[in-house]
Short mmCIF file of C-alpha atoms in Angstrom, two decimals:
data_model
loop_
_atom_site.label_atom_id
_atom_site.label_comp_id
_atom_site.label_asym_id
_atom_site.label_seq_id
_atom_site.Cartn_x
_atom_site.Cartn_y
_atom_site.Cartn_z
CA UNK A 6 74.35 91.03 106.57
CA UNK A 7 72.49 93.95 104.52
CA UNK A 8 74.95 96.85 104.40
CA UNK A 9 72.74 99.25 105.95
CA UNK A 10 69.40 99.34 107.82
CA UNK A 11 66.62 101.14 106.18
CA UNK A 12 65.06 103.68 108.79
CA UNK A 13 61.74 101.66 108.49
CA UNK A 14 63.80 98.88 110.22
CA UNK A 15 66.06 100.25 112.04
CA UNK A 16 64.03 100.27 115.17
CA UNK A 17 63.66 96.22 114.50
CA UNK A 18 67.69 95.86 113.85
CA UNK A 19 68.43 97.70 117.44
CA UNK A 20 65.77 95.28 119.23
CA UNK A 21 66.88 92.56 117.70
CA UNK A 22 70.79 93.43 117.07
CA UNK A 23 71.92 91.35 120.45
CA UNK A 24 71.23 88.26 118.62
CA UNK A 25 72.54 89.62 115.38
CA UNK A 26 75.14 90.46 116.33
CA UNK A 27 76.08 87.57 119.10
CA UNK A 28 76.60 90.52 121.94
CA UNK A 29 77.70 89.47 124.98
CA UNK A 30 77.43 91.15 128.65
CA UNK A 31 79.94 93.46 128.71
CA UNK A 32 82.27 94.16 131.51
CA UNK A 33 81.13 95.65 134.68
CA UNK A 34 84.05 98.32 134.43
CA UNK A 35 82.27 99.37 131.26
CA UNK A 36 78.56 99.89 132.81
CA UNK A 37 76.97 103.27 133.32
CA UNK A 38 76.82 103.85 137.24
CA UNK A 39 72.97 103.86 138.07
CA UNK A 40 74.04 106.86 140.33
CA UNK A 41 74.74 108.84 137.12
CA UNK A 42 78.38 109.67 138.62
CA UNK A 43 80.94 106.86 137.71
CA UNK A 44 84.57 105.92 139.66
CA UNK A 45 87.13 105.78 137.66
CA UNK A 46 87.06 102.14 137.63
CA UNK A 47 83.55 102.08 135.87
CA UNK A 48 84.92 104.42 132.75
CA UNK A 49 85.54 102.88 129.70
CA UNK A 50 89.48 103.01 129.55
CA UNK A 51 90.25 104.16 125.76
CA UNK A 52 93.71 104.94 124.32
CA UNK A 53 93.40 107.15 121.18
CA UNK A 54 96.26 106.78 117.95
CA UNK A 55 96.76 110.07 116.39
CA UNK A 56 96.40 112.20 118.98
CA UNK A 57 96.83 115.39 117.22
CA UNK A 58 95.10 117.62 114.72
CA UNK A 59 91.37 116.07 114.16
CA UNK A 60 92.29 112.74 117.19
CA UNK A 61 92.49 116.21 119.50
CA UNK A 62 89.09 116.53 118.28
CA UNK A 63 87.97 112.82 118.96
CA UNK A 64 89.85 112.94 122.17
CA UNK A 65 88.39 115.54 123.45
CA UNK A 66 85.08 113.70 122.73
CA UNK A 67 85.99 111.02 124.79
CA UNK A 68 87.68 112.67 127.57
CA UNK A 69 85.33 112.36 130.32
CA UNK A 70 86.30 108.68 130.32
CA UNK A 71 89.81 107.09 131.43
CA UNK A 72 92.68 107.90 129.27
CA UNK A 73 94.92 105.48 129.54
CA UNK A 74 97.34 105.64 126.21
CA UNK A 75 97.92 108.70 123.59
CA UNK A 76 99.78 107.50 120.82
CA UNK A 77 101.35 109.77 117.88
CA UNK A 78 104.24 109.79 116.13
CA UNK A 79 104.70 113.97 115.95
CA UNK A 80 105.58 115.24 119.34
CA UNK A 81 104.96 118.93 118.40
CA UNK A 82 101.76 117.83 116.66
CA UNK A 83 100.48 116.12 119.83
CA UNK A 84 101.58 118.11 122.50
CA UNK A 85 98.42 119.94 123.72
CA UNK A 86 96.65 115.83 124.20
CA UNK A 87 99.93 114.83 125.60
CA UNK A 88 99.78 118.00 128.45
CA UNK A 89 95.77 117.43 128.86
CA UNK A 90 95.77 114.12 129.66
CA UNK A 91 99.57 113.85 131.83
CA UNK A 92 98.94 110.59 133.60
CA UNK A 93 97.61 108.35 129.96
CA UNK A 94 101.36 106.46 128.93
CA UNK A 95 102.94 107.98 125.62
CA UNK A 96 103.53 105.85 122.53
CA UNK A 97 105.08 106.82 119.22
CA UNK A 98 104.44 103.20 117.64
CA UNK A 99 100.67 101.59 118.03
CA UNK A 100 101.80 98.15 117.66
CA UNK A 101 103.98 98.82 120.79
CA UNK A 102 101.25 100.38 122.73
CA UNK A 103 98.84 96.99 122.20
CA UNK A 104 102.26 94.75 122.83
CA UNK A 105 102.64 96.42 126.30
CA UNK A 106 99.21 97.44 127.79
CA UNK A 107 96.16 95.59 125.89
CA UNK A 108 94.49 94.21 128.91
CA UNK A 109 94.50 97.94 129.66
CA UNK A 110 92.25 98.91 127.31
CA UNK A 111 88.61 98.59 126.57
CA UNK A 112 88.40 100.98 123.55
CA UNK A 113 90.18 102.30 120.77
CA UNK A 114 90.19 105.62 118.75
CA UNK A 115 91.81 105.79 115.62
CA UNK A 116 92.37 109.41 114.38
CA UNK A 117 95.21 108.66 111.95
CA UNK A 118 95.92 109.46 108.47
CA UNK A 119 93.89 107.07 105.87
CA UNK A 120 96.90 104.81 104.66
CA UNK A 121 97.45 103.74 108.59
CA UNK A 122 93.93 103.15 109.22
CA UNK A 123 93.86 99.44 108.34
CA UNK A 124 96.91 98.99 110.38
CA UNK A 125 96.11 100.41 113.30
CA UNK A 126 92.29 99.23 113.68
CA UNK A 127 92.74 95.64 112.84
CA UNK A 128 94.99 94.43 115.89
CA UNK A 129 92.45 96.67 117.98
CA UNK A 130 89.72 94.54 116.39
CA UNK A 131 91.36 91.40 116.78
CA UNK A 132 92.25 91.90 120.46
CA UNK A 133 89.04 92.46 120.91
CA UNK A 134 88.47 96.11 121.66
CA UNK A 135 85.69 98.68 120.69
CA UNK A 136 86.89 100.86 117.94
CA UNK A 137 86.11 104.71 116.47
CA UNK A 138 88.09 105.08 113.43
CA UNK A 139 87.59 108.38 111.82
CA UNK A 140 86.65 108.81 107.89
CA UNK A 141 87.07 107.12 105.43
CA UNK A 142 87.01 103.83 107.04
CA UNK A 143 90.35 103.04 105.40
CA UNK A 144 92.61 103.22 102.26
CA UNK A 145 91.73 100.81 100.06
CA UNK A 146 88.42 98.70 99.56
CA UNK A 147 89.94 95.80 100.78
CA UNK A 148 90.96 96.89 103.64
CA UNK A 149 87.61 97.65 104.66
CA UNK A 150 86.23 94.88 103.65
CA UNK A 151 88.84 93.64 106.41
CA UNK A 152 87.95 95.52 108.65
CA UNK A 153 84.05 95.04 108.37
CA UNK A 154 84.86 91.30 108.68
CA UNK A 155 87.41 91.68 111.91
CA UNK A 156 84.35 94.13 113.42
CA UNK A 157 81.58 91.26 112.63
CA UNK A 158 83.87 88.29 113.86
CA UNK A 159 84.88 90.32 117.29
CA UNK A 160 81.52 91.43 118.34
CA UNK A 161 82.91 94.45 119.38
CA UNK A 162 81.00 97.86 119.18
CA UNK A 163 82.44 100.50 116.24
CA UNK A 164 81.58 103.58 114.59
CA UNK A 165 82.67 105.67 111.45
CA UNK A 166 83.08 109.30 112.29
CA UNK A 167 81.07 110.57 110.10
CA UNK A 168 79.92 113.12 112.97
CA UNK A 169 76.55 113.89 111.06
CA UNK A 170 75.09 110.44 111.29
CA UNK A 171 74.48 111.30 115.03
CA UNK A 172 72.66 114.84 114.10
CA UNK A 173 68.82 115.58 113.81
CA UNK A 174 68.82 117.07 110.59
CA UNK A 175 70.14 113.47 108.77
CA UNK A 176 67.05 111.90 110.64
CA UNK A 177 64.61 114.44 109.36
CA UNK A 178 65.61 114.00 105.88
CA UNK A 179 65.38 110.31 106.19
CA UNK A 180 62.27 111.25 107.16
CA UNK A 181 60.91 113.93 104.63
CA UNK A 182 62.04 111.11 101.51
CA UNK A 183 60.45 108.35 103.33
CA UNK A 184 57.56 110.48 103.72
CA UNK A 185 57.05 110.73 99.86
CA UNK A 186 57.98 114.61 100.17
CA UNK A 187 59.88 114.44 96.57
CA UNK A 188 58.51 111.56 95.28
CA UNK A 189 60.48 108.42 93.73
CA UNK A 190 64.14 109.94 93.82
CA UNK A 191 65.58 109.35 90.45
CA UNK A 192 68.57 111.45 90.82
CA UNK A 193 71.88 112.80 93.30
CA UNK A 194 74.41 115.35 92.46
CA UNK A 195 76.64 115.74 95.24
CA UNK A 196 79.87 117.49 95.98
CA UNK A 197 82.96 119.51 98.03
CA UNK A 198 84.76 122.63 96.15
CA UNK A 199 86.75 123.20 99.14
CA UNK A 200 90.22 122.86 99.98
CA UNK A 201 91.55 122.80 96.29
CA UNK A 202 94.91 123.21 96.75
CA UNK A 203 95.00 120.14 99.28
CA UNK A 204 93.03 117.89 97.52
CA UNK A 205 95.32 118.93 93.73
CA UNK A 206 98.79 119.28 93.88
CA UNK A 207 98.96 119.00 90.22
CA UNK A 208 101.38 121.69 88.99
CA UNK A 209 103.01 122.79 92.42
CA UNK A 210 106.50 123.36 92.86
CA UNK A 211 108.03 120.41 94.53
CA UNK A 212 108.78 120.33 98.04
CA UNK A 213 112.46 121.53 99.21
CA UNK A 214 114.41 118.58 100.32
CA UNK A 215 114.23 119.55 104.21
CA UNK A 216 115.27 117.38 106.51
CA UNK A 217 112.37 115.34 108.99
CA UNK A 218 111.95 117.73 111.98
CA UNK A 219 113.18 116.05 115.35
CA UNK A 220 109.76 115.41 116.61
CA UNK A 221 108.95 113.50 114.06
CA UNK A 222 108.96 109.75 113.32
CA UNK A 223 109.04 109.74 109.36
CA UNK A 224 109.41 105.82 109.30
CA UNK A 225 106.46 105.33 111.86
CA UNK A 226 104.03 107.72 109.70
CA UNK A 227 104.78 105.90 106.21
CA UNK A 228 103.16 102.82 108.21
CA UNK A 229 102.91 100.24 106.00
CA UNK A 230 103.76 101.97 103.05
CA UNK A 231 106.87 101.10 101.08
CA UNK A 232 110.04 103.03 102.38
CA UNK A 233 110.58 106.51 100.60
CA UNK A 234 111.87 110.02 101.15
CA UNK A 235 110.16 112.34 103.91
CA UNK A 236 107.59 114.63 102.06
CA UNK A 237 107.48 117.64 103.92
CA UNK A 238 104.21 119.08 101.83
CA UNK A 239 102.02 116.26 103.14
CA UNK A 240 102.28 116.64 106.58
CA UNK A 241 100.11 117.26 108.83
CA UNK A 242 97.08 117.90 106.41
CA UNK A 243 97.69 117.95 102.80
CA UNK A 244 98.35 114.23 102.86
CA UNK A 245 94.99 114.17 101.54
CA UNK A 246 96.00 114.99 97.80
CA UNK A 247 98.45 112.16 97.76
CA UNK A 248 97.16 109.21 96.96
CA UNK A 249 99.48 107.19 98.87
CA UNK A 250 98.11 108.47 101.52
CA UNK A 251 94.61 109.16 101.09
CA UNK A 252 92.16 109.36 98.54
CA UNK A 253 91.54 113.02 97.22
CA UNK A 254 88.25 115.13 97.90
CA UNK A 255 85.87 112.03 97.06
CA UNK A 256 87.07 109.85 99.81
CA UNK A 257 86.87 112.57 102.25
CA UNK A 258 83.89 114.28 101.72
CA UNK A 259 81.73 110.96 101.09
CA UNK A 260 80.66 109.91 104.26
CA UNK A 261 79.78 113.34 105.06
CA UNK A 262 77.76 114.60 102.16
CA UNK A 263 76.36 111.12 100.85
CA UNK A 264 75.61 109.29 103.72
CA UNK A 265 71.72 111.16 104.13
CA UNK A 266 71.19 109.92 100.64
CA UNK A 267 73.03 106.11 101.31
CA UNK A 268 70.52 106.14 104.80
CA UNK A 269 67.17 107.25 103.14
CA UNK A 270 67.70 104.86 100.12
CA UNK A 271 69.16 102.42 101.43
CA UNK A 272 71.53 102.64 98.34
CA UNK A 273 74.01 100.10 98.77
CA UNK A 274 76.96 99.26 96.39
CA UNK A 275 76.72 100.89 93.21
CA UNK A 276 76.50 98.65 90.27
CA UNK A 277 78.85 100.53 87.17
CA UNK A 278 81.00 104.08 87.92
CA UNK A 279 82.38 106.35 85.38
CA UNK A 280 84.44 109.31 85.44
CA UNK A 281 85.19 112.62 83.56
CA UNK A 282 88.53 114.89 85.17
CA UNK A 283 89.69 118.06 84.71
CA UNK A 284 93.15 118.78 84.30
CA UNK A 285 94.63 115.36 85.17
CA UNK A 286 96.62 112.74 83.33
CA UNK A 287 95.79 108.98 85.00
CA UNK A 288 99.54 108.24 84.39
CA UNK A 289 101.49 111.38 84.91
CA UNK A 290 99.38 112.13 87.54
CA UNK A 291 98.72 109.27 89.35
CA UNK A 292 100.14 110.24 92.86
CA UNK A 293 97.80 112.97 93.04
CA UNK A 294 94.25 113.84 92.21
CA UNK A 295 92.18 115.71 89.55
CA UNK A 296 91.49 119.58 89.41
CA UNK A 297 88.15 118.51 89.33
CA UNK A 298 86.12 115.70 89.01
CA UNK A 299 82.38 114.59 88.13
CA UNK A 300 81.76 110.85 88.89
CA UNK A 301 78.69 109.01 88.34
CA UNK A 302 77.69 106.16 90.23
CA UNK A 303 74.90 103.72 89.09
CA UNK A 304 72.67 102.05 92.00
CA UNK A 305 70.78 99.43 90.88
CA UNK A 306 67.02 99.31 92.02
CA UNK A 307 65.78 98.12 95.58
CA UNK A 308 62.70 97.69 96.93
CA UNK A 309 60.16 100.07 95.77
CA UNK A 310 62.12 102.18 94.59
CA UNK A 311 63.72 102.48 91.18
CA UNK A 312 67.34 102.77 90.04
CA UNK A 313 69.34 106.07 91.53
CA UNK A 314 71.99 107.78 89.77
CA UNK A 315 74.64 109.42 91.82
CA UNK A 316 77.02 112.32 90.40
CA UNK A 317 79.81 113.75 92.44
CA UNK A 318 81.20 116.92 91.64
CA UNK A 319 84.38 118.37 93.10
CA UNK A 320 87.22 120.85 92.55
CA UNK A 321 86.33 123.00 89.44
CA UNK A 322 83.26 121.26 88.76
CA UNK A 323 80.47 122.20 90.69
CA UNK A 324 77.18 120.87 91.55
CA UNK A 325 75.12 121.77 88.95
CA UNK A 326 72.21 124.93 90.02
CA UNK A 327 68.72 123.67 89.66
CA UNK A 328 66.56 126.55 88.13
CA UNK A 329 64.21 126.13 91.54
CA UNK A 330 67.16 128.53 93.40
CA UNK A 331 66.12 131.12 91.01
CA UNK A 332 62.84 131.67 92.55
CA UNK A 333 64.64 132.42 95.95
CA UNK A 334 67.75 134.18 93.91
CA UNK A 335 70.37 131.62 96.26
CA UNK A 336 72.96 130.07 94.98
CA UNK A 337 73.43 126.11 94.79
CA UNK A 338 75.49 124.22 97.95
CA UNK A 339 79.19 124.20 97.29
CA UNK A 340 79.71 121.26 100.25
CA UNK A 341 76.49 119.58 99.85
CA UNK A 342 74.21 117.60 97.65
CA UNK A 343 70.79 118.12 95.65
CA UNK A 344 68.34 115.48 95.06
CA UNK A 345 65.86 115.00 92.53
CA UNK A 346 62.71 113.00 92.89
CA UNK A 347 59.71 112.75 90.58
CA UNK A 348 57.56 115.53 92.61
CA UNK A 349 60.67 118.04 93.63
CA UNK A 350 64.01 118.59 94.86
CA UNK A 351 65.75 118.88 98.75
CA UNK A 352 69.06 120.68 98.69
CA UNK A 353 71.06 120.37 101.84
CA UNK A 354 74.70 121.29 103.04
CA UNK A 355 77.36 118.67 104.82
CA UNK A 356 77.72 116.27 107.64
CA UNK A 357 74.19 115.05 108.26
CA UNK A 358 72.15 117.38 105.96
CA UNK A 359 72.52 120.05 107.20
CA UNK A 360 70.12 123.44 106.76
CA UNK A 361 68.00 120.44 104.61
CA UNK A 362 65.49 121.94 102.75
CA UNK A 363 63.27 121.32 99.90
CA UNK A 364 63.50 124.23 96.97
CA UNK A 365 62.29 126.53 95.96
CA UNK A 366 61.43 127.63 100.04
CA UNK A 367 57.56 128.46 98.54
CA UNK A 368 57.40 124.30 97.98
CA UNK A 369 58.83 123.82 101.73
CA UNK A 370 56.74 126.63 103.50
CA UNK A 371 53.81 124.62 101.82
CA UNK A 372 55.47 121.05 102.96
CA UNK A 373 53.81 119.26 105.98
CA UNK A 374 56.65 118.07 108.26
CA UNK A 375 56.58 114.20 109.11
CA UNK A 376 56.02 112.93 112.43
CA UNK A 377 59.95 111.76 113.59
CA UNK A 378 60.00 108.06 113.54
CA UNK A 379 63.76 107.89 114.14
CA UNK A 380 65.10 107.99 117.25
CA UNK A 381 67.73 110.84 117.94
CA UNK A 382 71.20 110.96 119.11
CA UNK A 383 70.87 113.01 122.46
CA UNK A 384 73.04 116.52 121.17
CA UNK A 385 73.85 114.37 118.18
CA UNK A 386 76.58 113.82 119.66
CA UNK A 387 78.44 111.06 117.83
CA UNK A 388 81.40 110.31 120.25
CA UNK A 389 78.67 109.67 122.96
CA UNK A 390 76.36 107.78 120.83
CA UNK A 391 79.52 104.77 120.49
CA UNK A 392 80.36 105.49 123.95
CA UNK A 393 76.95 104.78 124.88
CA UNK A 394 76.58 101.91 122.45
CA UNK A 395 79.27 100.41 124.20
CA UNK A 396 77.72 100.38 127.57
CA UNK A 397 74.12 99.44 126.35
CA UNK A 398 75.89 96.43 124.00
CA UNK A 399 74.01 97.57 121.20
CA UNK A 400 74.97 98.95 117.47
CA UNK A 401 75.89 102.36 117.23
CA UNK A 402 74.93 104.61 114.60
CA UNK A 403 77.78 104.01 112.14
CA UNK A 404 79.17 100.65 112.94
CA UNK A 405 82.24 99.51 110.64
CA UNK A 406 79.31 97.55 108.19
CA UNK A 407 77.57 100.71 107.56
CA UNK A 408 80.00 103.01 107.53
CA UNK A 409 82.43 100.96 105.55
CA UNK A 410 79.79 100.14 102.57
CA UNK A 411 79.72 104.15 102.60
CA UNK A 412 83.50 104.75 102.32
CA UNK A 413 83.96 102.26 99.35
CA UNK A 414 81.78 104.84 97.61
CA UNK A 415 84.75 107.02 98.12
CA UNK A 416 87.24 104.69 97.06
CA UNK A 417 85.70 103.35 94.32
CA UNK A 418 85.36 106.73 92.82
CA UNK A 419 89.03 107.26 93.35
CA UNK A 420 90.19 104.20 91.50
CA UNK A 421 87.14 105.44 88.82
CA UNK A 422 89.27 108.38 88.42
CA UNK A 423 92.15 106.74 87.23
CA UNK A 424 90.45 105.08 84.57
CA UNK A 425 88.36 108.40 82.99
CA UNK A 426 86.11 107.56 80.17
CA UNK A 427 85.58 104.13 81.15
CA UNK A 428 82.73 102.98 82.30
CA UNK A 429 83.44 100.34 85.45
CA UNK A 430 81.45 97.49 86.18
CA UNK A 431 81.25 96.47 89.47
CA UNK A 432 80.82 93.19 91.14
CA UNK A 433 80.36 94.12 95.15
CA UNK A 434 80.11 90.17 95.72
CA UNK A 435 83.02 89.23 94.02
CA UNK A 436 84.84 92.44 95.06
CA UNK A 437 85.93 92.84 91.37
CA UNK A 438 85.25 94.93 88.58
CA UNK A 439 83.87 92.77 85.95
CA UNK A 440 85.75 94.45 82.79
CA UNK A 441 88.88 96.09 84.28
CA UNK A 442 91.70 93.94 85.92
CA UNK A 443 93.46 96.94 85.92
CA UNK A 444 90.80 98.53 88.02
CA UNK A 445 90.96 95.50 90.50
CA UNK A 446 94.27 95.93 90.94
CA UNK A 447 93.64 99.08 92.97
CA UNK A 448 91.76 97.48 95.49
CA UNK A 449 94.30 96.79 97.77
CA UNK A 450 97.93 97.77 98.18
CA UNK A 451 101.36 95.88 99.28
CA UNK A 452 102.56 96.10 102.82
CA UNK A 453 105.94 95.98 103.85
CA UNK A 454 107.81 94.05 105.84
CA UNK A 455 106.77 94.40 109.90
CA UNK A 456 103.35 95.32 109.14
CA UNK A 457 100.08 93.92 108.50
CA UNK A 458 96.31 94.21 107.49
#
């Protein structure tokens, strides 16, 4: 299956996706009532892993259907879910939770830090539930590639929360490039400069040996990482800038700030990746990330259009400021991305292109807007678009396949990172990089005993 659908098909892929995709009816419990109320016996019954922090977020966006399981392994971090939702049954340990209640469920959201992702969605898949798994789609390349598989194989309905998929302004920038309003697109320079000290710990005193608090399961959060000492600095957020846990600024920011550009060109899986870092050692360094990184991607060409080079900037390198902004005396996006065709430039912010706008503002005051030829996401709301998917047995907006070919981006540029200098050739069939074993040896990681991918 092509990784993504082009918006010029993507009304053909949704009326043709039930026999894509092998859909069958789903459950009467999990139809809309044609009343537009619904007894509780017609909600979609959805237990949520990782309940606190950003799964508060995704729980809250499925709330007005039946709770029936919260599982997290911090108490204290999940205690506002736990007291909103009183009668759903508690769980510390996910495999548990499916052991002792999976004809109870219908649908699963995974809100859980990137090394557990794998873990946690892949028994969901198998059982054969709908699952939202937040972003990136998981910790390693392979383990998506898992994933997309398990999500292809169960028929089941998912989606990547990459919350800006679902908005208006990602459709009308489809739309504006699709409409020829830059031209061929040649070029992408896209970045983050925020949360620096989460995404580097390079150079930070090291943690005080503390020990775990009470409420917290340290053994239960490693997941299926090797046993090792509690690290008190990476938890609850700044797990990010390990990357035994997640995968630095790139991974994170990815699905967010790319995925207008991966839509619009239907980019694909790049072809070679290189890397230049700031203030990082591959060896010394490599359980943390760069000061700041610029990584280019190559994306071979597709279609009518030509090859695409994408550069992501983060930490203390910045997207570079195209002399356009001068004219309106603005300065360039720090979360955002600027692209460069053969008759302009858009520049637009994160998570769906946001405030998208071609520069300077004389060129876009003097821009025709294109009739809207995708179909939008009611609020863009992207918890309802899945939920909705799952009623109407159709695709939703970011299903594992899409979403997934996005986050390897992400990953890929990680593993790029630990090889600066070097240009990487990649082979997206083979899952390989052509000339660097030691590369391919970062695809994928070891799990310990009692787990599995």
């Amino acid at each position: 299956m092509s990784q993504h659908i082009s918006a010029r098909s993507r009304r053909a892929f949704l009326q043709t996706s039930a026999a894509a995709f092998g859909f069958q009816l789903v459950p009467a419990h999990v139809v809309r009532a044609q009343s537009g109320s619904r007894a509780p016996s017609e909600k979609i019954r959805i237990a949520v892993i990782g309940c606190g922090g950003r799964g508060a977020v995704d729980l809250q966006g499925v709330s007005g259907e039946e709770i029936v399981a919260l599982c997290d392994v911090d108490d204290r971090r999940a205690a506002k879910s736990f007291e909103a939702h009183p009668k759903a049954k508690r769980f510390k340990d996910f495999r548990k939770m499916f052991d002792a209640m999976s004809n109870g469920i219908d649908a699963v959201v995974v809100a859980t830090p990137d090394h557990t992702h794998a873990a946690a969605c892949l028994p969901a898949l198998q059982l054969g539930k709908h699952v939202y798994c937040e972003k990136p789609l998981a910790h390693t390349v392979q383990e998506v590639r898992r994933m997309r598989k398990a999500a292809l194989e169960s028929k089941v309905i998912t989606q990547v929360g990459n919350q800006g998929h679902s908005s208006h302004s990602i459709r009308l920038f489809v739309e504006m490039v699709q409409a020829g309003a830059i031209g061929n697109i040649t070029e992408i320079h896209a970045g983050c400069d925020a949360f620096r000290d989460v995404y580097c710990r390079i150079g930070k005193a090291a943690s005080p040996l503390t020990e775990v608090p009470k409420e917290l399961d340290w053994d239960l959060w490693m997941g299926p990482l090797k046993e090792h000492a509690y690290e008190p600095a990476a938890v609850p957020f700044a797990w990010r800038g390990f990357s035994a846990y997640g995968n630095g600024c790139i991974a994170d920011w990815v699905c967010h700030i790319v995925d207008p550009s991966f839509w619009a060109l239907d980019l694909g899986a790049p072809t070679a990746i290189s890397a230049e870092v700031t203030g990082y050692d591959p060896v010394k360094d490599a359980a943390y990330c760069p000061k700041g990184s610029k990584i280019t991607f190559e994306f071979a060409g597709k279609g009518s259009r030509g090859p695409v080079k994408l550069v992501w900037h983060d930490g203390e390198t910045p997207i570079p400021t195209p002399p356009e902004l001068e004219e309106d005396k603005r300065k360039v996006v720090g979360i955002g991305a600027v692209i460069i065709g053969d008759k302009g430039k858009i520049m637009h912010g994160s998570h769906g292109a946001g405030s998208v706008r071609i520069i300077p503002e004389s060129k876009m005051k003097a821009f025709t807007m294109p009739k809207e030829t995708l179909p939008r996401v009611e609020k863009g709301d992207h918890h309802q678009d899945w939920l909705d998917a799952i009623r109407a047995n159709r695709p939703a907006g970011s299903p594992f396949e899409y979403g997934g070919a996005l986050s390897e981006i992400g990953l890929l540029g990680m593993i790029a990172i630990r090889h600066p200098g070097q240009r990487l050739e990649w082979d997206n069939d083979a899952v390989a990089f052509k000339n660097a074993p030691s590369a391919t040896a970062l695809l994928d990681k070891e799990y310990r005993a009692g787990w599995k991918s």
